[in-house]
mmCIF file of C-alpha atoms and ligand atoms in Angstrom:
data_model
loop_
_atom_site.group_PDB
_atom_site.id
_atom_site.type_symbol
_atom_site.label_atom_id
_atom_site.label_comp_id
_atom_site.label_asym_id
_atom_site.label_seq_id
_atom_site.Cartn_x
_atom_site.Cartn_y
_atom_site.Cartn_z
ATOM 1 C CA MET A 1 -10.175 9.011 34.645
ATOM 2 C CA LYS A 2 -13.244 11.255 34.804
ATOM 3 C CA THR A 3 -13.325 14.203 32.525
ATOM 4 C CA PHE A 4 -12.385 17.741 33.709
ATOM 5 C CA ASP A 5 -11.800 21.154 32.204
ATOM 6 C CA HIS A 6 -8.187 22.299 31.789
ATOM 7 C CA TYR A 7 -6.829 25.838 31.786
ATOM 8 C CA ASP A 8 -3.313 27.176 31.168
ATOM 9 C CA ALA A 9 -2.791 29.984 33.697
ATOM 10 C CA ARG A 10 -0.526 32.832 32.624
ATOM 11 C CA SER A 11 -0.151 34.486 36.023
ATOM 12 C CA ILE A 12 -0.585 33.740 39.753
ATOM 13 C CA ASP A 13 -3.468 36.191 39.791
ATOM 14 C CA GLU A 14 -5.269 34.301 37.035
ATOM 15 C CA ALA A 15 -4.706 30.990 38.876
ATOM 16 C CA LEU A 16 -6.032 32.497 42.104
ATOM 17 C CA GLY A 17 -9.050 33.879 40.287
ATOM 18 C CA LEU A 18 -9.920 30.334 38.993
ATOM 19 C CA LEU A 19 -9.405 28.766 42.467
ATOM 20 C CA GLY A 20 -11.764 31.394 43.946
ATOM 21 C CA LYS A 21 -14.373 31.024 41.193
ATOM 22 C CA HIS A 22 -14.510 27.202 41.476
ATOM 23 C CA ARG A 23 -14.312 27.104 45.305
ATOM 24 C CA GLY A 24 -12.702 23.793 46.219
ATOM 25 C CA LYS A 25 -13.492 22.200 42.844
ATOM 26 C CA ALA A 26 -10.342 23.367 41.028
ATOM 27 C CA ARG A 27 -6.837 21.964 41.496
ATOM 28 C CA LEU A 28 -3.453 23.390 40.575
ATOM 29 C CA ASN A 29 -1.289 21.198 38.382
ATOM 30 C CA ALA A 30 2.473 21.743 38.306
ATOM 31 C CA GLY A 31 4.466 18.730 37.059
ATOM 32 C CA GLY A 32 1.363 16.552 37.514
ATOM 33 C CA THR A 33 3.459 13.617 38.822
ATOM 34 C CA ASP A 34 1.334 13.350 41.944
ATOM 35 C CA LEU A 35 -1.963 14.908 41.000
ATOM 36 C CA LEU A 36 -2.549 12.823 37.837
ATOM 37 C CA GLY A 37 -1.940 9.553 39.688
ATOM 38 C CA LEU A 38 -4.501 10.595 42.315
ATOM 39 C CA LEU A 39 -7.054 11.373 39.613
ATOM 40 C CA LYS A 40 -6.471 8.208 37.641
ATOM 41 C CA ASP A 41 -6.876 6.086 40.775
ATOM 42 C CA ARG A 42 -9.899 8.170 41.898
ATOM 43 C CA VAL A 43 -8.312 8.598 45.299
ATOM 44 C CA LEU A 44 -9.736 11.966 46.151
ATOM 45 C CA PRO A 45 -13.208 12.058 47.744
ATOM 46 C CA GLN A 46 -14.094 15.052 45.596
ATOM 47 C CA TYR A 47 -13.100 14.980 41.919
ATOM 48 C CA PRO A 48 -11.973 18.343 40.606
ATOM 49 C CA GLU A 49 -14.010 19.937 37.754
ATOM 50 C CA LEU A 50 -11.109 22.135 36.635
ATOM 51 C CA ILE A 51 -7.397 21.571 36.486
ATOM 52 C CA VAL A 52 -5.361 24.745 36.383
ATOM 53 C CA ASN A 53 -1.945 24.239 34.703
ATOM 54 C CA ILE A 54 0.518 26.513 36.473
ATOM 55 C CA LYS A 55 3.619 25.429 34.501
ATOM 56 C CA THR A 56 2.567 28.094 31.976
ATOM 57 C CA ILE A 57 3.179 30.896 34.463
ATOM 58 C CA PRO A 58 6.471 32.538 33.428
ATOM 59 C CA GLY A 59 9.308 33.431 35.840
ATOM 60 C CA LEU A 60 8.537 31.144 38.763
ATOM 61 C CA ASP A 61 11.411 28.745 38.422
ATOM 62 C CA TYR A 62 14.268 30.918 39.780
ATOM 63 C CA ILE A 63 16.979 29.783 42.203
ATOM 64 C CA GLU A 64 18.798 32.866 43.491
ATOM 65 C CA GLU A 65 20.290 34.562 46.531
ATOM 66 C CA ASP A 66 19.582 38.079 47.581
ATOM 67 C CA GLY A 67 21.141 39.924 50.565
ATOM 68 C CA GLU A 68 19.589 37.741 53.271
ATOM 69 C CA ARG A 69 18.128 34.627 51.748
ATOM 70 C CA LEU A 70 18.136 31.915 49.168
ATOM 71 C CA ARG A 71 14.931 32.117 47.154
ATOM 72 C CA ILE A 72 13.448 29.365 45.075
ATOM 73 C CA GLY A 73 10.430 29.814 42.856
ATOM 74 C CA ALA A 74 7.705 27.192 43.296
ATOM 75 C CA LEU A 75 8.068 25.974 39.703
ATOM 76 C CA ALA A 76 11.796 25.181 39.991
ATOM 77 C CA ARG A 77 12.063 21.526 38.948
ATOM 78 C CA LEU A 78 13.814 18.957 41.091
ATOM 79 C CA CYS A 79 16.412 18.430 38.302
ATOM 80 C CA ASP A 80 17.099 22.184 38.399
ATOM 81 C CA LEU A 81 17.680 21.973 42.152
ATOM 82 C CA ALA A 82 19.984 18.970 41.845
ATOM 83 C CA GLY A 83 22.040 20.637 39.058
ATOM 84 C CA SER A 84 22.285 24.108 40.526
ATOM 85 C CA ARG A 85 25.851 25.235 41.076
ATOM 86 C CA LEU A 86 24.715 27.673 43.790
ATOM 87 C CA LEU A 87 22.938 24.957 45.698
ATOM 88 C CA GLN A 88 25.744 22.456 45.277
ATOM 89 C CA GLU A 89 28.261 24.977 46.752
ATOM 90 C CA ARG A 90 26.218 26.418 49.608
ATOM 91 C CA TYR A 91 23.034 24.390 50.237
ATOM 92 C CA GLY A 92 24.157 20.884 49.408
ATOM 93 C CA VAL A 93 21.521 19.175 51.493
ATOM 94 C CA ILE A 94 18.802 20.456 49.030
ATOM 95 C CA CYS A 95 20.693 18.899 46.099
ATOM 96 C CA GLU A 96 21.122 15.615 47.974
ATOM 97 C CA ALA A 97 17.423 15.509 48.820
ATOM 98 C CA ALA A 98 16.353 16.437 45.264
ATOM 99 C CA LEU A 99 18.575 13.707 43.779
ATOM 100 C CA ALA A 100 17.089 11.186 46.197
ATOM 101 C CA VAL A 101 13.581 11.738 44.779
ATOM 102 C CA ALA A 102 12.198 9.104 42.405
ATOM 103 C CA GLY A 103 14.129 8.810 39.087
ATOM 104 C CA PRO A 104 15.294 11.262 36.356
ATOM 105 C CA GLN A 105 11.946 11.222 34.440
ATOM 106 C CA ILE A 106 10.029 12.432 37.479
ATOM 107 C CA ARG A 107 12.745 14.882 38.584
ATOM 108 C CA ASN A 108 12.637 16.382 35.090
ATOM 109 C CA VAL A 109 9.032 17.534 35.489
ATOM 110 C CA ALA A 110 8.251 17.542 39.248
ATOM 111 C CA THR A 111 8.492 20.972 40.972
ATOM 112 C CA ILE A 112 9.570 21.981 44.434
ATOM 113 C CA GLY A 113 6.090 23.416 45.144
ATOM 114 C CA GLY A 114 4.443 20.146 44.116
ATOM 115 C CA ASN A 115 6.888 18.129 46.084
ATOM 116 C CA LEU A 116 6.004 19.955 49.252
ATOM 117 C CA CYS A 117 2.230 19.807 48.559
ATOM 118 C CA GLN A 118 2.079 16.195 47.381
ATOM 119 C CA ASP A 119 -0.443 13.934 49.053
ATOM 120 C CA VAL A 120 0.414 11.164 51.471
ATOM 121 C CA ARG A 121 1.322 7.608 50.344
ATOM 122 C CA CYS A 122 -0.625 5.649 53.006
ATOM 123 C CA TRP A 123 -1.692 2.430 51.247
ATOM 124 C CA TYR A 124 -5.229 2.593 52.594
ATOM 125 C CA TYR A 125 -5.640 6.154 51.405
ATOM 126 C CA ARG A 126 -4.170 5.441 47.961
ATOM 127 C CA TYR A 127 -5.830 2.065 47.345
ATOM 128 C CA PRO A 128 -7.196 2.598 43.826
ATOM 129 C CA ALA A 129 -10.940 2.669 43.304
ATOM 130 C CA HIS A 130 -10.782 0.315 40.306
ATOM 131 C CA LEU A 131 -9.167 -2.360 42.485
ATOM 132 C CA GLY A 132 -11.860 -2.123 45.168
ATOM 133 C CA GLY A 133 -10.304 0.763 47.060
ATOM 134 C CA GLY A 134 -11.574 4.288 47.286
ATOM 135 C CA MET A 135 -11.764 3.779 51.004
ATOM 136 C CA LEU A 136 -13.039 6.633 53.146
ATOM 137 C CA CYS A 137 -10.856 7.246 56.148
ATOM 138 C CA ALA A 138 -10.224 9.963 58.675
ATOM 139 C CA ARG A 139 -8.003 11.873 56.249
ATOM 140 C CA LYS A 140 -10.793 11.921 53.692
ATOM 141 C CA GLY A 141 -13.159 13.367 56.237
ATOM 142 C CA ARG A 142 -15.192 10.252 57.001
ATOM 143 C CA GLY A 143 -14.354 6.865 58.509
ATOM 144 C CA PRO A 144 -11.697 5.450 60.786
ATOM 145 C CA CYS A 145 -7.932 5.410 60.433
ATOM 146 C CA PHE A 146 -7.314 1.902 59.022
ATOM 147 C CA ALA A 147 -3.610 2.035 59.937
ATOM 148 C CA VAL A 148 -4.294 1.956 63.711
ATOM 149 C CA LYS A 149 -5.450 -1.711 63.725
ATOM 150 C CA GLY A 150 -4.112 -2.579 60.246
ATOM 151 C CA ASP A 151 -0.737 -2.892 58.637
ATOM 152 C CA ASN A 152 1.069 0.167 59.909
ATOM 153 C CA ARG A 153 4.655 -0.840 59.256
ATOM 154 C CA TYR A 154 5.397 2.414 57.385
ATOM 155 C CA HIS A 155 3.203 4.786 59.383
ATOM 156 C CA ALA A 156 4.107 7.527 61.849
ATOM 157 C CA VAL A 157 5.748 6.804 65.197
ATOM 158 C CA ILE A 158 5.484 10.327 66.596
ATOM 159 C CA GLY A 159 3.319 13.415 66.327
ATOM 160 C CA ALA A 160 0.324 11.744 64.674
ATOM 161 C CA GLY A 161 -3.282 12.588 65.588
ATOM 162 C CA LYS A 162 -6.269 11.112 63.761
ATOM 163 C CA CYS A 163 -4.093 10.200 60.773
ATOM 164 C CA PHE A 164 -0.808 8.251 60.919
ATOM 165 C CA ALA A 165 0.335 8.896 57.374
ATOM 166 C CA VAL A 166 3.827 10.283 57.088
ATOM 167 C CA CYS A 167 5.025 13.241 55.045
ATOM 168 C CA PRO A 168 6.370 11.764 51.733
ATOM 169 C CA SER A 169 8.466 14.769 50.691
ATOM 170 C CA ASP A 170 12.216 14.425 50.771
ATOM 171 C CA LEU A 171 12.630 18.176 50.051
ATOM 172 C CA ALA A 172 10.579 19.057 53.131
ATOM 173 C CA VAL A 173 13.124 17.348 55.342
ATOM 174 C CA ALA A 174 16.150 19.116 53.813
ATOM 175 C CA LEU A 175 14.397 22.502 53.741
ATOM 176 C CA ALA A 176 13.256 22.165 57.374
ATOM 177 C CA ALA A 177 16.860 21.447 58.359
ATOM 178 C CA LEU A 178 17.853 24.752 56.728
ATOM 179 C CA ASP A 179 14.993 26.626 58.510
ATOM 180 C CA GLY A 180 13.123 27.077 55.197
ATOM 181 C CA HIS A 181 9.896 29.041 54.833
ATOM 182 C CA MET A 182 7.158 28.986 52.229
ATOM 183 C CA THR A 183 5.313 32.014 50.948
ATOM 184 C CA LEU A 184 1.637 31.276 50.330
ATOM 185 C CA VAL A 185 -0.510 33.758 48.386
ATOM 186 C CA SER A 186 -4.220 34.184 48.018
ATOM 187 C CA HIS A 187 -6.554 37.125 47.351
ATOM 188 C CA ARG A 188 -6.361 37.813 51.095
ATOM 189 C CA GLY A 189 -2.615 38.540 50.736
ATOM 190 C CA GLU A 190 0.638 36.718 51.491
ATOM 191 C CA ARG A 191 1.693 34.646 54.463
ATOM 192 C CA ARG A 192 4.949 32.955 55.366
ATOM 193 C CA VAL A 193 4.921 29.491 56.984
ATOM 194 C CA GLY A 194 7.911 27.510 58.167
ATOM 195 C CA VAL A 195 8.351 24.316 56.175
ATOM 196 C CA GLY A 196 8.152 22.355 59.418
ATOM 197 C CA ASP A 197 4.803 24.023 60.257
ATOM 198 C CA PHE A 198 3.249 23.483 56.878
ATOM 199 C CA PHE A 199 2.203 19.897 57.725
ATOM 200 C CA SER A 200 -0.298 18.680 60.297
ATOM 201 C CA PRO A 201 -1.668 15.192 60.990
ATOM 202 C CA LEU A 202 -4.771 15.469 58.751
ATOM 203 C CA ARG A 203 -3.612 17.813 55.991
ATOM 204 C CA ASN A 204 -1.177 20.544 55.214
ATOM 205 C CA VAL A 205 -2.154 24.161 56.056
ATOM 206 C CA LEU A 206 -2.619 25.260 52.457
ATOM 207 C CA GLU A 207 -6.141 26.641 51.941
ATOM 208 C CA ALA A 208 -8.058 25.596 48.800
ATOM 209 C CA ASP A 209 -7.596 29.127 47.390
ATOM 210 C CA GLU A 210 -3.908 29.467 48.145
ATOM 211 C CA PHE A 211 -0.837 29.168 45.900
ATOM 212 C CA VAL A 212 2.727 28.362 46.973
ATOM 213 C CA LYS A 213 4.766 31.056 45.362
ATOM 214 C CA GLU A 214 8.237 30.750 46.831
ATOM 215 C CA ILE A 215 10.433 28.828 49.235
ATOM 216 C CA ASP A 216 13.208 30.663 51.005
ATOM 217 C CA VAL A 217 16.123 29.725 53.299
ATOM 218 C CA PRO A 218 18.348 32.022 55.366
ATOM 219 C CA LYS A 219 21.752 32.640 53.873
ATOM 220 C CA ALA A 220 24.487 30.842 55.813
ATOM 221 C CA SER A 221 27.144 33.120 57.386
ATOM 222 C CA VAL A 222 29.661 30.267 58.034
ATOM 223 C CA PRO A 223 30.438 27.017 56.371
ATOM 224 C CA ARG A 224 28.271 24.125 57.571
ATOM 225 C CA LEU A 225 28.311 20.378 57.193
ATOM 226 C CA GLN A 226 25.110 19.377 55.448
ATOM 227 C CA ARG A 227 24.030 15.860 54.816
ATOM 228 C CA PHE A 228 20.853 14.036 53.708
ATOM 229 C CA LEU A 229 20.469 10.278 53.984
ATOM 230 C CA LYS A 230 17.480 8.165 53.161
ATOM 231 C CA PHE A 231 16.616 4.575 53.839
ATOM 232 C CA THR A 232 14.413 2.851 51.277
ATOM 233 C CA LEU A 233 13.424 -0.761 50.631
ATOM 234 C CA ARG A 234 14.123 -0.570 46.920
ATOM 235 C CA LYS A 235 17.262 1.235 45.853
ATOM 236 C CA PRO A 236 15.996 3.117 42.773
ATOM 237 C CA ILE A 237 12.688 5.091 42.758
ATOM 238 C CA ASP A 238 11.290 4.622 46.270
ATOM 239 C CA PHE A 239 9.908 6.806 48.984
ATOM 240 C CA ALA A 240 11.826 7.124 52.271
ATOM 241 C CA VAL A 241 11.026 4.662 55.009
ATOM 242 C CA VAL A 242 13.041 7.117 57.080
ATOM 243 C CA SER A 243 15.314 9.969 56.066
ATOM 244 C CA VAL A 244 17.511 12.373 57.975
ATOM 245 C CA ALA A 245 18.869 15.803 57.092
ATOM 246 C CA ALA A 246 21.482 17.268 59.354
ATOM 247 C CA VAL A 247 23.012 20.716 59.185
ATOM 248 C CA THR A 248 25.764 21.317 61.736
ATOM 249 C CA GLU A 249 28.397 23.962 62.499
ATOM 250 C CA VAL A 250 31.664 23.333 64.271
ATOM 251 C CA LYS A 251 33.623 26.183 65.826
ATOM 252 C CA ASP A 252 36.965 25.629 67.585
ATOM 253 C CA GLY A 253 36.415 21.866 67.445
ATOM 254 C CA ILE A 254 32.980 21.986 69.125
ATOM 255 C CA TYR A 255 29.507 21.774 67.679
ATOM 256 C CA SER A 256 28.202 25.359 67.866
ATOM 257 C CA ASP A 257 24.898 24.767 66.042
ATOM 258 C CA ALA A 258 22.872 21.828 64.781
ATOM 259 C CA ARG A 259 19.547 21.242 63.077
ATOM 260 C CA ILE A 260 18.542 17.610 62.694
ATOM 261 C CA VAL A 261 15.312 16.739 60.949
ATOM 262 C CA ILE A 262 13.821 13.248 60.464
ATOM 263 C CA GLY A 263 11.549 12.298 57.582
ATOM 264 C CA GLY A 264 9.204 9.307 57.370
ATOM 265 C CA VAL A 265 8.376 9.192 61.035
ATOM 266 C CA ALA A 266 5.732 11.921 61.521
ATOM 267 C CA PRO A 267 3.033 13.830 59.565
ATOM 268 C CA GLY A 268 5.698 16.426 58.785
ATOM 269 C CA PRO A 269 9.477 16.701 58.908
ATOM 270 C CA PHE A 270 10.254 15.969 62.539
ATOM 271 C CA ARG A 271 12.815 18.273 64.216
ATOM 272 C CA ALA A 272 14.917 16.210 66.589
ATOM 273 C CA GLY A 273 15.513 18.947 69.181
ATOM 274 C CA LYS A 274 16.754 16.518 71.830
ATOM 275 C CA ALA A 275 19.440 15.171 69.436
ATOM 276 C CA GLU A 276 20.552 18.714 68.632
ATOM 277 C CA GLU A 277 20.907 19.476 72.379
ATOM 278 C CA GLU A 278 23.183 16.422 72.739
ATOM 279 C CA LEU A 279 25.511 17.741 70.047
ATOM 280 C CA ILE A 280 25.816 21.391 70.882
ATOM 281 C CA GLY A 281 28.821 22.192 73.035
ATOM 282 C CA CYS A 282 30.432 18.737 72.340
ATOM 283 C CA GLU A 283 33.355 17.574 70.221
ATOM 284 C CA PRO A 284 32.262 15.656 67.130
ATOM 285 C CA GLY A 285 32.833 11.926 67.382
ATOM 286 C CA ASP A 286 31.295 8.458 67.661
ATOM 287 C CA ALA A 287 30.098 8.794 71.237
ATOM 288 C CA VAL A 288 28.204 12.038 70.826
ATOM 289 C CA ALA A 289 26.662 10.894 67.530
ATOM 290 C CA ALA A 290 25.330 7.772 69.328
ATOM 291 C CA GLN A 291 23.957 9.868 72.163
ATOM 292 C CA ALA A 292 22.226 12.209 69.717
ATOM 293 C CA ALA A 293 20.717 9.190 67.889
ATOM 294 C CA GLU A 294 19.469 7.722 71.192
ATOM 295 C CA ALA A 295 17.797 10.974 72.234
ATOM 296 C CA ALA A 296 16.317 11.800 68.824
ATOM 297 C CA LEU A 297 12.968 10.061 69.062
ATOM 298 C CA GLU A 298 12.381 10.169 72.856
ATOM 299 C CA GLY A 299 8.648 10.243 73.273
ATOM 300 C CA ALA A 300 7.885 8.196 70.158
ATOM 301 C CA ARG A 301 4.732 6.044 70.356
ATOM 302 C CA PRO A 302 5.037 3.379 67.687
ATOM 303 C CA LEU A 303 2.027 1.434 66.506
ATOM 304 C CA SER A 304 1.921 -2.390 66.470
ATOM 305 C CA LYS A 305 4.257 -2.955 63.516
ATOM 306 C CA ASN A 306 6.500 0.081 63.130
ATOM 307 C CA ALA A 307 8.899 0.326 66.117
ATOM 308 C CA TRP A 308 11.688 -0.730 63.819
ATOM 309 C CA LYS A 309 11.590 2.680 62.133
ATOM 310 C CA ILE A 310 13.003 4.136 65.326
ATOM 311 C CA GLU A 311 16.114 1.989 64.993
ATOM 312 C CA VAL A 312 16.487 3.005 61.330
ATOM 313 C CA ALA A 313 16.270 6.680 62.323
ATOM 314 C CA ARG A 314 18.947 6.217 64.956
ATOM 315 C CA ALA A 315 21.308 4.533 62.445
ATOM 316 C CA LEU A 316 20.804 7.350 59.960
ATOM 317 C CA ILE A 317 21.369 10.040 62.538
ATOM 318 C CA LYS A 318 24.699 8.516 63.564
ATOM 319 C CA ARG A 319 25.762 8.481 59.937
ATOM 320 C CA THR A 320 24.602 12.039 59.180
ATOM 321 C CA VAL A 321 26.228 13.776 62.148
ATOM 322 C CA TYR A 322 29.357 11.747 62.494
ATOM 323 C CA ARG A 323 32.418 13.526 61.116
HETATM 324 C C1 LIG B 1 7.139 6.694 41.089
HETATM 325 C C2 LIG B 1 7.230 7.885 42.053
HETATM 326 C C3 LIG B 1 8.258 7.882 42.984
HETATM 327 C C4 LIG B 1 8.354 8.966 43.840
HETATM 328 N N1 LIG B 1 9.371 9.013 44.753
HETATM 329 C C5 LIG B 1 9.534 10.088 45.578
HETATM 330 C C6 LIG B 1 10.573 10.198 46.505
HETATM 331 O O1 LIG B 1 11.398 9.267 46.642
HETATM 332 N N2 LIG B 1 10.694 11.301 47.320
HETATM 333 C C7 LIG B 1 9.778 12.339 47.202
HETATM 334 O O2 LIG B 1 9.904 13.308 47.894
HETATM 335 N N3 LIG B 1 8.747 12.254 46.314
HETATM 336 C C8 LIG B 1 8.641 11.169 45.506
HETATM 337 N N4 LIG B 1 7.616 11.105 44.623
HETATM 338 C C9 LIG B 1 6.594 12.204 44.587
HETATM 339 C C10 LIG B 1 7.070 13.290 43.626
HETATM 340 O O3 LIG B 1 8.201 13.867 44.120
HETATM 341 C C11 LIG B 1 5.997 14.243 43.535
HETATM 342 O O4 LIG B 1 4.937 13.653 42.783
HETATM 343 C C12 LIG B 1 6.385 15.567 42.880
HETATM 344 O O5 LIG B 1 7.469 16.186 43.543
HETATM 345 C C13 LIG B 1 5.205 16.504 42.836
HETATM 346 O O6 LIG B 1 5.573 17.615 42.043
HETATM 347 P P1 LIG B 1 4.676 18.060 40.825
HETATM 348 O O7 LIG B 1 5.210 19.374 40.376
HETATM 349 O O8 LIG B 1 4.656 16.990 39.780
HETATM 350 O O9 LIG B 1 3.301 18.230 41.583
HETATM 351 P P2 LIG B 1 1.792 18.028 41.022
HETATM 352 O O10 LIG B 1 1.523 16.583 40.889
HETATM 353 O O11 LIG B 1 1.568 18.939 39.864
HETATM 354 O O12 LIG B 1 0.986 18.600 42.335
HETATM 355 C C14 LIG B 1 1.008 17.911 43.550
HETATM 356 C C15 LIG B 1 0.097 18.642 44.485
HETATM 357 O O13 LIG B 1 0.628 19.898 44.826
HETATM 358 C C16 LIG B 1 -0.318 20.917 44.434
HETATM 359 N N5 LIG B 1 0.524 22.046 43.941
HETATM 360 C C17 LIG B 1 1.543 21.908 43.020
HETATM 361 N N6 LIG B 1 2.175 23.164 42.922
HETATM 362 C C18 LIG B 1 1.529 24.001 43.744
HETATM 363 C C19 LIG B 1 1.705 25.338 44.076
HETATM 364 N N7 LIG B 1 2.671 26.118 43.521
HETATM 365 N N8 LIG B 1 0.871 25.920 45.004
HETATM 366 C C20 LIG B 1 -0.098 25.210 45.576
HETATM 367 N N9 LIG B 1 -0.314 23.889 45.289
HETATM 368 C C21 LIG B 1 0.491 23.291 44.374
HETATM 369 C C22 LIG B 1 -1.187 20.342 43.373
HETATM 370 O O14 LIG B 1 -2.481 20.967 43.365
HETATM 371 C C23 LIG B 1 -1.287 18.934 43.911
HETATM 372 O O15 LIG B 1 -2.235 18.807 44.917
HETATM 373 C C24 LIG B 1 7.448 10.043 43.728
HETATM 374 C C25 LIG B 1 6.439 10.016 42.783
HETATM 375 C C26 LIG B 1 6.285 8.907 41.975
HETATM 376 C C27 LIG B 1 5.192 8.919 40.962
HETATM 377 S S1 LIG B 2 -3.093 6.871 58.120
HETATM 378 FE FE1 LIG B 2 -4.326 8.628 57.473
HETATM 379 S S2 LIG B 2 -4.562 8.236 55.310
HETATM 380 FE FE2 LIG B 2 -3.949 6.327 56.194
HETATM 381 S S3 LIG B 2 -5.920 5.245 56.744
HETATM 382 FE FE3 LIG B 2 -5.243 6.384 58.530
HETATM 383 S S4 LIG B 2 -6.399 8.343 58.293
HETATM 384 FE FE4 LIG B 2 -6.362 7.383 56.295
#
């Protein structure tokens, strides 16, 4: 690892000041479970000269409801989410997704903000420099996308542009299914971005001088069925090949609302609007679950080796929406 300066920030303002002063050469560090791996393997085209520790900022790890919304501070850890009584009772899909991340050691330090901002896992992008990697590709600002002609079995089947890497965050999928939003702050002020809109094919929308302060989700007015399922190759500690979060409401025996979001298939959490349309107005059951699954990834354009992910997504959708 190259050397860098390290600073314990005591407030968001102090962290923002350092990001501004070092213009693109400072990085925020929360749990460090993603960032330190990137630095050790020299994955990033530009190595930071300053690491700003934000875990030292007090009061940013809350999980609470106010009149309208559930609010989660960016420094809430994944173990806090999984163990929160409030989330277990009313926002179960967040707990399920948090528990599906890695193993206990990582969940004990990783934060929700870091989980949403973590970098992609494309094996070309992550190929460590000391093993002959450090490859420049479209995502790093120079070079081709190696996945297009290469081994793309885990890459995106829909919504990709110049980069086919998929969003690795399990929390993003669950939060998008709950219509979650993120509050980003900088010296220019605050802006709110939908979790689903935070990701784009080449990078997320976070500017180099911005800080994720909070994630919020609308409060549910009626009970909902919430489910998160994830398909992995290895059972413990593995990223999703495909995941699905479904949040549905049934009124008088009919689906009255549905949000279905698929992870692992696109640069961000992919909202399966066509699947939702199949459900709304119908009685829950096998047949409608199968129709929703069939419709979910209409328009997908798989690469040479990843069409199988569409079948996995269909199987997960049937299981998440079937009652
Ligand atoms: C072995 C292993 C298995 C894993 N399995 C899974 C899995 O199954 N599912 C899954 O979802 N993830 C998985 N992960 C990824 C893991 O969840 C993330 O590394 C973790 O959530 C990142 O959180 P952190 O607080 O450690 O972030 P850090 O590593 O500290 O930061 C990650 C990135 O986010 C930025 N950042 C952090 N906080 C903020 C903020 N408040 N504002 C702006 N930018 C910020 C940092 O600058 C950095 O770029 C795995 C990781 C490992 C190492
Ligand atoms: S998928 Fe993205 S990260 Fe991977 S090689 Fe292509 S451009 Fe690079």
